[in-house]
Short mmCIF file of C-alpha atoms in Angstrom, two decimals:
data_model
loop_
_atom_site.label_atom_id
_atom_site.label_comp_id
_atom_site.label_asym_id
_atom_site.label_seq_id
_atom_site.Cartn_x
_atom_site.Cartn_y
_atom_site.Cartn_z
CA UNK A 22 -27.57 9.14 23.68
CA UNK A 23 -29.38 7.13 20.77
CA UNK A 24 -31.46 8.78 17.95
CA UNK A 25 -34.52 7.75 19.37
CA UNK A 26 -34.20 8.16 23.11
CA UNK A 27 -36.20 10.27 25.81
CA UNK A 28 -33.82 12.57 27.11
CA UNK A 29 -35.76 12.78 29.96
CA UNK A 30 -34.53 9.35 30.79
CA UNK A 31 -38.47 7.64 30.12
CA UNK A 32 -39.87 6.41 27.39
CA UNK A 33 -38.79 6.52 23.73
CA UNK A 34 -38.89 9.98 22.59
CA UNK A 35 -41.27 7.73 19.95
CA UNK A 36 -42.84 4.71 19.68
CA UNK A 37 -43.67 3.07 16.69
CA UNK A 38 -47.05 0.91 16.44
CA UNK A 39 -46.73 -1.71 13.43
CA UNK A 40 -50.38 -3.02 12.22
CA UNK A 41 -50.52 -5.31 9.15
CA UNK A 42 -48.20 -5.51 6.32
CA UNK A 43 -47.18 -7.05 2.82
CA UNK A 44 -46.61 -10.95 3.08
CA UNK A 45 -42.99 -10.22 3.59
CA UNK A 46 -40.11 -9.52 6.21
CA UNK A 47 -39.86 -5.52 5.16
CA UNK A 48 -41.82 -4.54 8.23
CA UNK A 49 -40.15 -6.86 11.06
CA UNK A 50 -36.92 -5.62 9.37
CA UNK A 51 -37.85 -1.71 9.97
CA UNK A 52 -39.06 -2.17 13.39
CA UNK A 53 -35.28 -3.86 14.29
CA UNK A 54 -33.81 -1.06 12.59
CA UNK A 55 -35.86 1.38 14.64
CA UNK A 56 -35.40 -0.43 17.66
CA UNK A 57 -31.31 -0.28 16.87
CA UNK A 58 -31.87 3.44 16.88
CA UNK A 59 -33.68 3.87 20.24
CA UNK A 60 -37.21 4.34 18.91
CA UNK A 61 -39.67 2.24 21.01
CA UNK A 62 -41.70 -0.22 18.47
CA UNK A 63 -44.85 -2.10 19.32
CA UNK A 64 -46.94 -4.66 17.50
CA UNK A 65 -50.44 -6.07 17.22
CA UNK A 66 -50.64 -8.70 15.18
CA UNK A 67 -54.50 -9.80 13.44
CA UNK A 68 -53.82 -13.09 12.27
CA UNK A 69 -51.53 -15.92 12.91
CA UNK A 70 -49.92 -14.74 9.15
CA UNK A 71 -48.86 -11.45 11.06
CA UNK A 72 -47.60 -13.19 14.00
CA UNK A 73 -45.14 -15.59 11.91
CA UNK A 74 -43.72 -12.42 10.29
CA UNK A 75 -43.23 -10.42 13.12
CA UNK A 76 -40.24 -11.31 15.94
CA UNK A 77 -39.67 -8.40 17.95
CA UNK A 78 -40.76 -9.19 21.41
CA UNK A 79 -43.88 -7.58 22.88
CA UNK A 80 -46.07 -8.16 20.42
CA UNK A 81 -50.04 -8.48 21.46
CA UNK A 82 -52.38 -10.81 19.18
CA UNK A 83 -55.55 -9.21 18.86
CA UNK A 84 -58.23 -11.84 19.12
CA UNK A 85 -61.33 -10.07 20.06
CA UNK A 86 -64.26 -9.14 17.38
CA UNK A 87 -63.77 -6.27 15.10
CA UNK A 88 -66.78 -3.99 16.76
CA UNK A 89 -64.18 -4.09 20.08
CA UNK A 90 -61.14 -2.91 17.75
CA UNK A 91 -61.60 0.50 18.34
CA UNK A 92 -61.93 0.28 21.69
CA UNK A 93 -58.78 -2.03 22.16
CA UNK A 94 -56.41 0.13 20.02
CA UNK A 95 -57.70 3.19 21.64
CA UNK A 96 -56.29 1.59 25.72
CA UNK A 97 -53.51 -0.05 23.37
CA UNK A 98 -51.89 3.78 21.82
CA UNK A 99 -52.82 5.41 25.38
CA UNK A 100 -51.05 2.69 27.73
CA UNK A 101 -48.14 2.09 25.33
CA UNK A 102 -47.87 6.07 24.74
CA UNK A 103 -47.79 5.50 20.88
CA UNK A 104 -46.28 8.73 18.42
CA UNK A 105 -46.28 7.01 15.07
CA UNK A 106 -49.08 4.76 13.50
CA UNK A 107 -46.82 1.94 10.37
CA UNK A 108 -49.12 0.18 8.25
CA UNK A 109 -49.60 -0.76 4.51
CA UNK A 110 -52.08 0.05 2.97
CA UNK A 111 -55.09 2.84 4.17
CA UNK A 112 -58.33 0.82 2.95
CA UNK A 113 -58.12 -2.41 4.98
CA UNK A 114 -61.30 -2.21 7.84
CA UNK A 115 -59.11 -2.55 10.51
CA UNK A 116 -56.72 0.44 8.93
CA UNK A 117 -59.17 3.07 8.20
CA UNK A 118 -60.51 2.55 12.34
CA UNK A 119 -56.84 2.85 13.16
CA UNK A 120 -55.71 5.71 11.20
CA UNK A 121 -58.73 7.47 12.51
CA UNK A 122 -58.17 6.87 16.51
CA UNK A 123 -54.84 7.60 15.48
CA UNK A 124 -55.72 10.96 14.10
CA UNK A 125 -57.84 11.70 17.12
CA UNK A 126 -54.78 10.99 19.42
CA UNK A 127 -52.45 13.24 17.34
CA UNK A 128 -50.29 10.05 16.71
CA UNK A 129 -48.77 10.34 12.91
CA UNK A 130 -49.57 7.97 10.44
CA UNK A 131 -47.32 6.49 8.02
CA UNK A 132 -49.09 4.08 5.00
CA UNK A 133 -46.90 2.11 3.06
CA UNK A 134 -47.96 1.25 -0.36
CA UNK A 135 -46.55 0.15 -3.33
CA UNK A 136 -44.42 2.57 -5.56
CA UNK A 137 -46.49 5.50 -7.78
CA UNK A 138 -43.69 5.40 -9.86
CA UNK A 139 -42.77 1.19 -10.69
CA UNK A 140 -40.09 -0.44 -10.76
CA UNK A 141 -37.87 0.47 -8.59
CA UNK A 142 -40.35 3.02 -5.81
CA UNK A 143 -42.20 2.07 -2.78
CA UNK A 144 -44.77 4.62 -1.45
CA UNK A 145 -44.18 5.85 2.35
CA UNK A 146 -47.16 9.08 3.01
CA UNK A 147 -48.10 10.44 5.55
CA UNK A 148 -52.14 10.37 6.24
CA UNK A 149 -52.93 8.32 3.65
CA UNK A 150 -52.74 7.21 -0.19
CA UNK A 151 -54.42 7.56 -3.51
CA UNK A 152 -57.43 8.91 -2.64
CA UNK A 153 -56.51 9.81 0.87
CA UNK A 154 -53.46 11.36 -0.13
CA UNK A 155 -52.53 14.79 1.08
CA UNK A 156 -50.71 15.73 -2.16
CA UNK A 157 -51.50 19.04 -3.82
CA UNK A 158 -53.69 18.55 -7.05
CA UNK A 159 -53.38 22.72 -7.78
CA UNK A 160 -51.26 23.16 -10.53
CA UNK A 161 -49.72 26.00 -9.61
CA UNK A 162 -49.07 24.36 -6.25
CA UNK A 163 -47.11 21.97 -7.65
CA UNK A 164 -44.91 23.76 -10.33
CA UNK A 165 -44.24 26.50 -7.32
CA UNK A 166 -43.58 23.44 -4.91
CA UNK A 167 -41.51 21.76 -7.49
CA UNK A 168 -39.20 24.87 -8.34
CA UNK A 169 -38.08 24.68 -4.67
CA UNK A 170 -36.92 21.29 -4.88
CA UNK A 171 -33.72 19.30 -5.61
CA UNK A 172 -33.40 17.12 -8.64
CA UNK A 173 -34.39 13.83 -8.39
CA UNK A 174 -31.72 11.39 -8.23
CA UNK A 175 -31.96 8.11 -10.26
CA UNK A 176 -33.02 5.41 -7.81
CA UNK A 177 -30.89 1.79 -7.64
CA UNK A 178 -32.87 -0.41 -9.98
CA UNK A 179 -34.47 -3.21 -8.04
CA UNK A 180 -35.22 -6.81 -8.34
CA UNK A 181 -37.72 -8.78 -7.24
CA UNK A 182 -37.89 -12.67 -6.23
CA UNK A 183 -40.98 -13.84 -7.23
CA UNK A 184 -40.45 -17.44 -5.84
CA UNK A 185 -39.52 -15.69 -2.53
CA UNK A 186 -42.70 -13.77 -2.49
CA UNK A 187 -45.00 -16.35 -3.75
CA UNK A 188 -43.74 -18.79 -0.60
CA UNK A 189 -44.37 -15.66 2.15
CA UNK A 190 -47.85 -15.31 0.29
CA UNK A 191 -48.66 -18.84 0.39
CA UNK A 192 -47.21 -19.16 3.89
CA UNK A 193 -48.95 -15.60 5.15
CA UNK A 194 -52.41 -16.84 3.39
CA UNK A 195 -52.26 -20.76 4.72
CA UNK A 196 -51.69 -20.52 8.35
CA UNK A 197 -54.70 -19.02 8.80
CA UNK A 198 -56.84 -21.18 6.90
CA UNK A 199 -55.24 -23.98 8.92
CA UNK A 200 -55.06 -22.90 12.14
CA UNK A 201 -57.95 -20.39 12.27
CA UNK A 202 -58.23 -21.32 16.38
CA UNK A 203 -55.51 -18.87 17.19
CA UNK A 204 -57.61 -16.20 15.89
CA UNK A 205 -60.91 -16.96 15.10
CA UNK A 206 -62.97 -13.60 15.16
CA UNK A 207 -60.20 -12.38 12.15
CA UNK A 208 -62.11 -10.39 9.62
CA UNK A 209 -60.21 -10.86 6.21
CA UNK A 210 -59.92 -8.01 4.07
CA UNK A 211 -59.80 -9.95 0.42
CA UNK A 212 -63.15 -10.17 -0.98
CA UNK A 213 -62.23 -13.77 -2.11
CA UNK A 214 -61.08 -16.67 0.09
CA UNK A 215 -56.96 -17.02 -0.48
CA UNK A 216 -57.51 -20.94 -1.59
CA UNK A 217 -60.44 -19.94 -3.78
CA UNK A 218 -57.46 -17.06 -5.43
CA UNK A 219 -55.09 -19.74 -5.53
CA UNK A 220 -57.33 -21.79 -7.64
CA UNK A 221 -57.52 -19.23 -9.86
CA UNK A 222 -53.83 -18.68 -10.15
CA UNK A 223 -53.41 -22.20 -11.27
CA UNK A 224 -55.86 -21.85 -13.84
CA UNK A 225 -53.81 -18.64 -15.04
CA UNK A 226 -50.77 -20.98 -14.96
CA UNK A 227 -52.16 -23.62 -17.11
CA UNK A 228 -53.26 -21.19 -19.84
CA UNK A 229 -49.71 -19.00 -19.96
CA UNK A 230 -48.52 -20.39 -23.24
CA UNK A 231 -51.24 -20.18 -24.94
CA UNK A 232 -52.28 -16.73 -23.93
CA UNK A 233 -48.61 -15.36 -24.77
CA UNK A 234 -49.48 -16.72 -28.20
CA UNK A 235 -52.78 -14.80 -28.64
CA UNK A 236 -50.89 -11.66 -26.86
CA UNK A 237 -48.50 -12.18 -29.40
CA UNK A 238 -50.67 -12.14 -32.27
CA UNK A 239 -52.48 -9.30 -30.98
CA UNK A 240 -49.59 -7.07 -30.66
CA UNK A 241 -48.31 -7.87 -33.88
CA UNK A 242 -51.83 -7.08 -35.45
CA UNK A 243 -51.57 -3.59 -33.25
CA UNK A 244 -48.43 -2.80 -35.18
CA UNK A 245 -49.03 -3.90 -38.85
CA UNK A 246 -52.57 -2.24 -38.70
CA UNK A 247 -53.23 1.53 -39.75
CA UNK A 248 -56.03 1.97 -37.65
CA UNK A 249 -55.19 3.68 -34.30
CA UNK A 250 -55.81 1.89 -30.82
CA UNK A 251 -56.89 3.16 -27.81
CA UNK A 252 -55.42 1.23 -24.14
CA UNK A 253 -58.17 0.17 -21.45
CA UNK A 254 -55.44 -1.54 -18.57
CA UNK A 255 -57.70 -3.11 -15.90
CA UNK A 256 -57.02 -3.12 -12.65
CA UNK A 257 -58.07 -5.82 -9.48
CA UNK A 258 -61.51 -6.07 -8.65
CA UNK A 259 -59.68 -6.52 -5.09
CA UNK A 260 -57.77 -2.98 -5.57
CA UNK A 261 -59.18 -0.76 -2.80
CA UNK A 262 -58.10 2.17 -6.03
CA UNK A 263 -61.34 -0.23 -7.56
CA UNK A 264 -63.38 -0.38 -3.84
CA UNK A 265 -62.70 2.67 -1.98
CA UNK A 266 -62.08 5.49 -4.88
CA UNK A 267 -63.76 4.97 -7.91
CA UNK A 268 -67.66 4.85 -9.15
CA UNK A 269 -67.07 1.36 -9.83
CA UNK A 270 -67.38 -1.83 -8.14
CA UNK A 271 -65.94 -3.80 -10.43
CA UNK A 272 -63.43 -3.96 -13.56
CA UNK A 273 -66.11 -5.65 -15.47
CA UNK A 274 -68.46 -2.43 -15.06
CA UNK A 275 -64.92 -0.86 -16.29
CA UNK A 276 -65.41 -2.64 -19.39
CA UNK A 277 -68.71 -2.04 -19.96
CA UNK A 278 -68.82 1.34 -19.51
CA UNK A 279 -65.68 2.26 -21.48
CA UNK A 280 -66.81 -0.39 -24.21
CA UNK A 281 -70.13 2.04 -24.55
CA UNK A 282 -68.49 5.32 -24.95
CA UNK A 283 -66.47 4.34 -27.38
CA UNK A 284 -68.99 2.19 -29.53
CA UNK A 285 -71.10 5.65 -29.72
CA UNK A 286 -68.23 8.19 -30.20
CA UNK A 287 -64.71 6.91 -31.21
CA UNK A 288 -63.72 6.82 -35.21
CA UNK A 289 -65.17 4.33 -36.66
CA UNK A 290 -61.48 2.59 -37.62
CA UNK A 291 -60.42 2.86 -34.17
CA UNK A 292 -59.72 -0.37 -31.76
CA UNK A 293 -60.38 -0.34 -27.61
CA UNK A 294 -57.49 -3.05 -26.77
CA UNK A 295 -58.69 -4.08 -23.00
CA UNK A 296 -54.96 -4.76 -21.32
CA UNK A 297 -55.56 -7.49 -17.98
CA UNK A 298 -53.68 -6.69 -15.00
CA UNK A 299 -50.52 -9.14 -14.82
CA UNK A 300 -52.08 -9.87 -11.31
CA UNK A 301 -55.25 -10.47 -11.60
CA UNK A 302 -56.25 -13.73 -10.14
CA UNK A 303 -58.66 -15.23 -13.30
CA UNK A 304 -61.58 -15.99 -10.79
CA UNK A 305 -63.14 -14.08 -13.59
CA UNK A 306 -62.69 -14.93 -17.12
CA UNK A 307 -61.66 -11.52 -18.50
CA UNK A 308 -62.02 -12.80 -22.40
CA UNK A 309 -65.68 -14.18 -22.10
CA UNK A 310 -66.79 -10.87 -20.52
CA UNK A 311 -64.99 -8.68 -22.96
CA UNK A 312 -66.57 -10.95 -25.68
CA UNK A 313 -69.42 -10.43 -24.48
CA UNK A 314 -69.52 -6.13 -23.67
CA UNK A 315 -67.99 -6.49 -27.75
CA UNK A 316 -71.35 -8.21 -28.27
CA UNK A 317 -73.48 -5.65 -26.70
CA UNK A 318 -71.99 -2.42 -27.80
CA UNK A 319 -71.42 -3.50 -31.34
CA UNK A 320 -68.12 -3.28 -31.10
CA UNK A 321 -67.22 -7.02 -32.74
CA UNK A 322 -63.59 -7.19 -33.23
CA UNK A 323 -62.83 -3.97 -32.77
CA UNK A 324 -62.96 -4.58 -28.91
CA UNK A 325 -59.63 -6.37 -28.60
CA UNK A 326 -58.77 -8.49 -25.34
CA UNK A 327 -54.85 -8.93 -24.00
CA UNK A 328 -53.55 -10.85 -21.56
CA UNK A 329 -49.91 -10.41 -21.37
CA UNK A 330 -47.78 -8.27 -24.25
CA UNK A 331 -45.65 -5.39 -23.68
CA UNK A 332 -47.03 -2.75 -21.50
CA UNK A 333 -44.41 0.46 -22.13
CA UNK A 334 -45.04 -0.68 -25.91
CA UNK A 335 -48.43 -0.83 -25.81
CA UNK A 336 -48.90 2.69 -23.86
CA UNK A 337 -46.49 4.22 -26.17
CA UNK A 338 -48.02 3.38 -29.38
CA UNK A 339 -51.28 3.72 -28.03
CA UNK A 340 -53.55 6.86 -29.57
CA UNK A 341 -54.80 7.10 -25.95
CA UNK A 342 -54.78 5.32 -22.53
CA UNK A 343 -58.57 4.98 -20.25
CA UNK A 344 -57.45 4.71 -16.91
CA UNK A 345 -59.64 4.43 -13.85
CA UNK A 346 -56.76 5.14 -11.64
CA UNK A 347 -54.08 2.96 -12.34
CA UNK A 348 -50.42 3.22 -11.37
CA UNK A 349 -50.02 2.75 -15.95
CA UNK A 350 -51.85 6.17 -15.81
CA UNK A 351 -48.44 7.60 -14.92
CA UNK A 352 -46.16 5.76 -17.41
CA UNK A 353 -48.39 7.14 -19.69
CA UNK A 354 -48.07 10.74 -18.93
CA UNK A 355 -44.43 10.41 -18.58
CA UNK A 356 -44.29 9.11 -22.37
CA UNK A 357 -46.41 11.89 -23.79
CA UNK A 358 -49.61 9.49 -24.16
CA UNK A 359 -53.46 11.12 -23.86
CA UNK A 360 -54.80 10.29 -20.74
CA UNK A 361 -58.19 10.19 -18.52
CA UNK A 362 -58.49 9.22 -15.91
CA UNK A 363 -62.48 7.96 -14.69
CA UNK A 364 -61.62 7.20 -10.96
CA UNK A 365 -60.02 9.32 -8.47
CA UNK A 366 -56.58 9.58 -9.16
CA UNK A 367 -53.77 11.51 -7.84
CA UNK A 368 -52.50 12.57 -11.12
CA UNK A 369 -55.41 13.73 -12.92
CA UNK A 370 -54.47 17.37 -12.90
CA UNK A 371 -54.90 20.16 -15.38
CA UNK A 372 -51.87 20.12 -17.62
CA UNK A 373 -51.39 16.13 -17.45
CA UNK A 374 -54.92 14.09 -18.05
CA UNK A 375 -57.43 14.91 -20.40
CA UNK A 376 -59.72 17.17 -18.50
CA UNK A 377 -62.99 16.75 -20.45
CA UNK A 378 -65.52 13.90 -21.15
CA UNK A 379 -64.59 10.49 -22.21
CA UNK A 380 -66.62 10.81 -25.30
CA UNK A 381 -64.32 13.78 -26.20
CA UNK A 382 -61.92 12.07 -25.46
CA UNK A 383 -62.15 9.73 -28.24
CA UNK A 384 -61.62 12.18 -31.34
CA UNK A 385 -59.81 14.87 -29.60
CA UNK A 386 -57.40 13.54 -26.94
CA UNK A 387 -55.63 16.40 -25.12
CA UNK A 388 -51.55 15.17 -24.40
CA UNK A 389 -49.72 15.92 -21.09
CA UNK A 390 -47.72 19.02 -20.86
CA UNK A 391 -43.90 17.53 -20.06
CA UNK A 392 -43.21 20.69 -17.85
CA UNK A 393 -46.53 20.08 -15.87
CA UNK A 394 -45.59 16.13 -15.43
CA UNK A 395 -42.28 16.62 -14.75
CA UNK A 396 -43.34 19.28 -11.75
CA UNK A 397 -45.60 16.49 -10.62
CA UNK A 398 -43.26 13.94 -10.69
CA UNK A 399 -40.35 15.78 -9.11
CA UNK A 400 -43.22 16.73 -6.34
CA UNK A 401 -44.33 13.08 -5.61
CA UNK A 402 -41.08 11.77 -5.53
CA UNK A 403 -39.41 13.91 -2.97
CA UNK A 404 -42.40 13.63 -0.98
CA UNK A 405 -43.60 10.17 -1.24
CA UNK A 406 -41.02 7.77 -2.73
CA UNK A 407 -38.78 5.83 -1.83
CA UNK A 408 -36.09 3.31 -3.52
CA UNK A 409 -36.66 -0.10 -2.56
CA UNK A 410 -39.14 -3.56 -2.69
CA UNK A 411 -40.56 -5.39 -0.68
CA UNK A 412 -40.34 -8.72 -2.29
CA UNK A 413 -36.72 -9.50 -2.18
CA UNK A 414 -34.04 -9.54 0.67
CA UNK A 415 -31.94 -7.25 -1.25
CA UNK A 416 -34.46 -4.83 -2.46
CA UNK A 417 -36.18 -5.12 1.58
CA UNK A 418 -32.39 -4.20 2.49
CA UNK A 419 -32.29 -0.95 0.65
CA UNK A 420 -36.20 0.04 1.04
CA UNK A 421 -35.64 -0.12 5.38
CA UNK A 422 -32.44 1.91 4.78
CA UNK A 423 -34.67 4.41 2.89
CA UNK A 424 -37.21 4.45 5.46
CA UNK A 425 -36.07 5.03 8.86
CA UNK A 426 -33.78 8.03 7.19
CA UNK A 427 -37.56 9.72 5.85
CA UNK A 428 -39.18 8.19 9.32
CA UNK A 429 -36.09 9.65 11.33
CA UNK A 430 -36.49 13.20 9.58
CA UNK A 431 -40.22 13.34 10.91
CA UNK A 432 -40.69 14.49 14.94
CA UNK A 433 -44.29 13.27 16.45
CA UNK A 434 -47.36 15.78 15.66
CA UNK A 435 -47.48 16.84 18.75
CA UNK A 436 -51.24 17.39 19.10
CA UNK A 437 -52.43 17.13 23.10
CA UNK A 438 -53.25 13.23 23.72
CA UNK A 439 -53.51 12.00 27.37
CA UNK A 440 -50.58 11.50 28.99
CA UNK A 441 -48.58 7.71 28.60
CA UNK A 442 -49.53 5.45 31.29
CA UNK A 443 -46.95 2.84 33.03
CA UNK A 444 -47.49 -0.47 31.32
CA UNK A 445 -50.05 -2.44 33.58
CA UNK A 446 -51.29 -5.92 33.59
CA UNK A 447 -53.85 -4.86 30.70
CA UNK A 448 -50.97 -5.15 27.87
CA UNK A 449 -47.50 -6.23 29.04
CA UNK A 450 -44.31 -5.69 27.33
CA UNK A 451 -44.43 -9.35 26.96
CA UNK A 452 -45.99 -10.91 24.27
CA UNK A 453 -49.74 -11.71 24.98
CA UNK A 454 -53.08 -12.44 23.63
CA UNK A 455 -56.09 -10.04 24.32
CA UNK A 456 -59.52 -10.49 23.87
CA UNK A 457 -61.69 -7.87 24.82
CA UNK A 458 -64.01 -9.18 28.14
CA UNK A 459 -61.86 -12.06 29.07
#
């Protein structure tokens, strides 16, 4: 009998429902691998960009408005007698609904997100991420937790194709905008039109040489200079880390705010270097408005802007990092660096960030204890990561390996739910399109 199968010769012991993913093959890949092991795997795809990445038969396109979306899933995991709820990412509108009619249901959830630890890590959690995640912030928790554990085994380093994953963006992103018909009540999740982003990116593109030349100059001022340097790394004004689990609203606010503390508390001598994320889109020019936030606090020159350089250098020789609750918050830590964190942030634990104000922070920067981040690490890692990518064939390969094994080791929840119904005329097995009232 396959790994999957109802022994008592019914459904799948479990059936896997697949919501939205990255722009890439990874998910279509781990529902044929959980199909090849017995598990039953569903679909409902949101947009024609989910449909062109997804080829398992059976799939339903979900074309009704997003007020009926609870409603629809709800019929959807009750007539298709869904155990397991796959999607990436826990802040998307149509996500959080799911995750919590899954909840209700006693169906398991299983977010995907990119790695805590990078390169090399994908996240796989149950319940949720980031701010929604279920890991234990007690220290104590975690050393005791971590003591029971095996070492951590060096993960296969992994590559990523960037041309590969800039054509299943572009290709993801496009079909909508160009046949919107197919489903035309879609409720996008980006707070920025993809051709309006894409714009942007080309602007980035056409101003790459010369900001590697400023970076350049920047860094090399950063190591001839005595003063010391405190690290602001921004993150996406699109991050739901930004939207969902931080005071902010937006990095520029980030900027701001930092720029102030600092201007009324750090040594005079010091420089705040203001780091832009690799991925930011440049819909917002980063160096005018950290020109300007120099302007208001006072701060002239000593408010430094970066776009590009050397991250891991830049953390390392950094006399502190300002994180709001950035993935660089954990390189950090793991190289000994002062850290606070002003977000919520899974890390930000007694023992690894800096536990008292940011204006504190400034002239008395508390380090990491190794033991403590080490504990934390070992915890996350056995309980959250997994090798693999998602934007490469090779690094897909070895991430769906990776997760059926950790799905595979999971059985259903288990809670009471009502009892699967025989698939009617209101969702075949065949693929269909279903809008609510039609």
């Amino acid at each position: 009998m396959t790994e999957g199968a109802d022994q008592t010769g019914g459904r799948p012991g479990r059936t896997f429902l697949f919501l939205q993913g990255l722009a890439s093959p990874f998910f279509v890949r781990l529902g044929h691998a959980l199909k090849e092991r017995g598990y039953g795997v569903a679909r409902v795809n949101l947009n024609l960009g989910d449909r062109l990445f997804w080829n398992i038969p059976g799939a339903v396109d979900y074309r009704g408005a997003f007020e009926d979306w609870r409603g629809f899933l709800s019929r959807f995991m009750d007539e298709r007698g869904v155990t397991d709820l796959v999607l990436f990412g826990d802040g998307r509108p149509y996500h959080r609904v799911a995750i919590a009619t899954a909840q209700l249901r006693g169906v398991r959830v299983h977010v995907f997100e990119e790695g805590y630890f990078r390169p090399n890590w994908i996240t796989l959690e149950e319940g949720g991420v980031n701010g929604f995640s279920g890991l234990p912030r007690d220290p104590e928790t975690i050393d005791r937790v971590a003591s029971e554990l095996a070492e951590t085994t060096e993960p296969t380093p992994i590559a990523g194709d960037m041309r590969a994953r800039t054509f299943w963006d572009v290709l993801y992103n496009l079909s909508q905008v160009f046949f919107p018909y197919f489903f035309p009540r879609y409720r996008r999740y980006r707070p920025n039109h993809c051709l309006v982003e894409y714009g942007g990116w080309l602007g980035r593109m056409v101003r790459k040489k010369a900001e590697a030349r400023r970076a350049e100059a920047v860094e090399r001022m950063l190591r001839r200079g005595k003063a010391p340097y405190f690290l602001l790394p921004l993150q996406l004004d699109s991050d739901y880390q930004i939207r969902l689990h931080s005071p902010f609203s937006a990095m520029t606010e980030v900027v701001e705010f930092v720029a102030r503390s600092f201007a009324a508390h750090a040594p005079a001598n010091a420089k705040l270097v203001v780091k832009l994320h690799p991925l930011d889109n440049g819909l917002v020019n980063r160096r005018k408005a950290t020109q300007i936030a120099a302007h208001r606090t006072g701060l002239g020159d000593r408010l430094v802007y970066l776009d590009g350089g050397d991250g891991d250098q830049l953390v390392q020789n950094a006399a502190g990092v300002v994180v709001v609750n950035s993935t660089m918050g954990t390189m950090a830590l793991e190289r000994g660096v002062p850290t606070i964190a002003i977000g919520q942030a899974i890390y930000d634990i007694e023992g690894m960030t800096h536990q008292g104000t940011l204006e504190g922070f400034w002239t008395a920067p508390i380090a990491p204890q190794p033991e403590r981040v080490a504990a934390f690490r070992k915890v996350v890692a056995a309980r959250t990561q997994l090798n693999g990518g998602f934007y490469s064939r090779e690094a897909i390969s070895i991430a769906v390996e990776n997760s059926v094994a950790r799905l595979a080791e999971m059985a259903p929840v288990g809670h009471a739910r009502p009892a699967a119904i025989e698939w009617t005329s209101g969702y075949p097995p065949a693929a269909a399109s279903v809008v609510p009232g039609e």
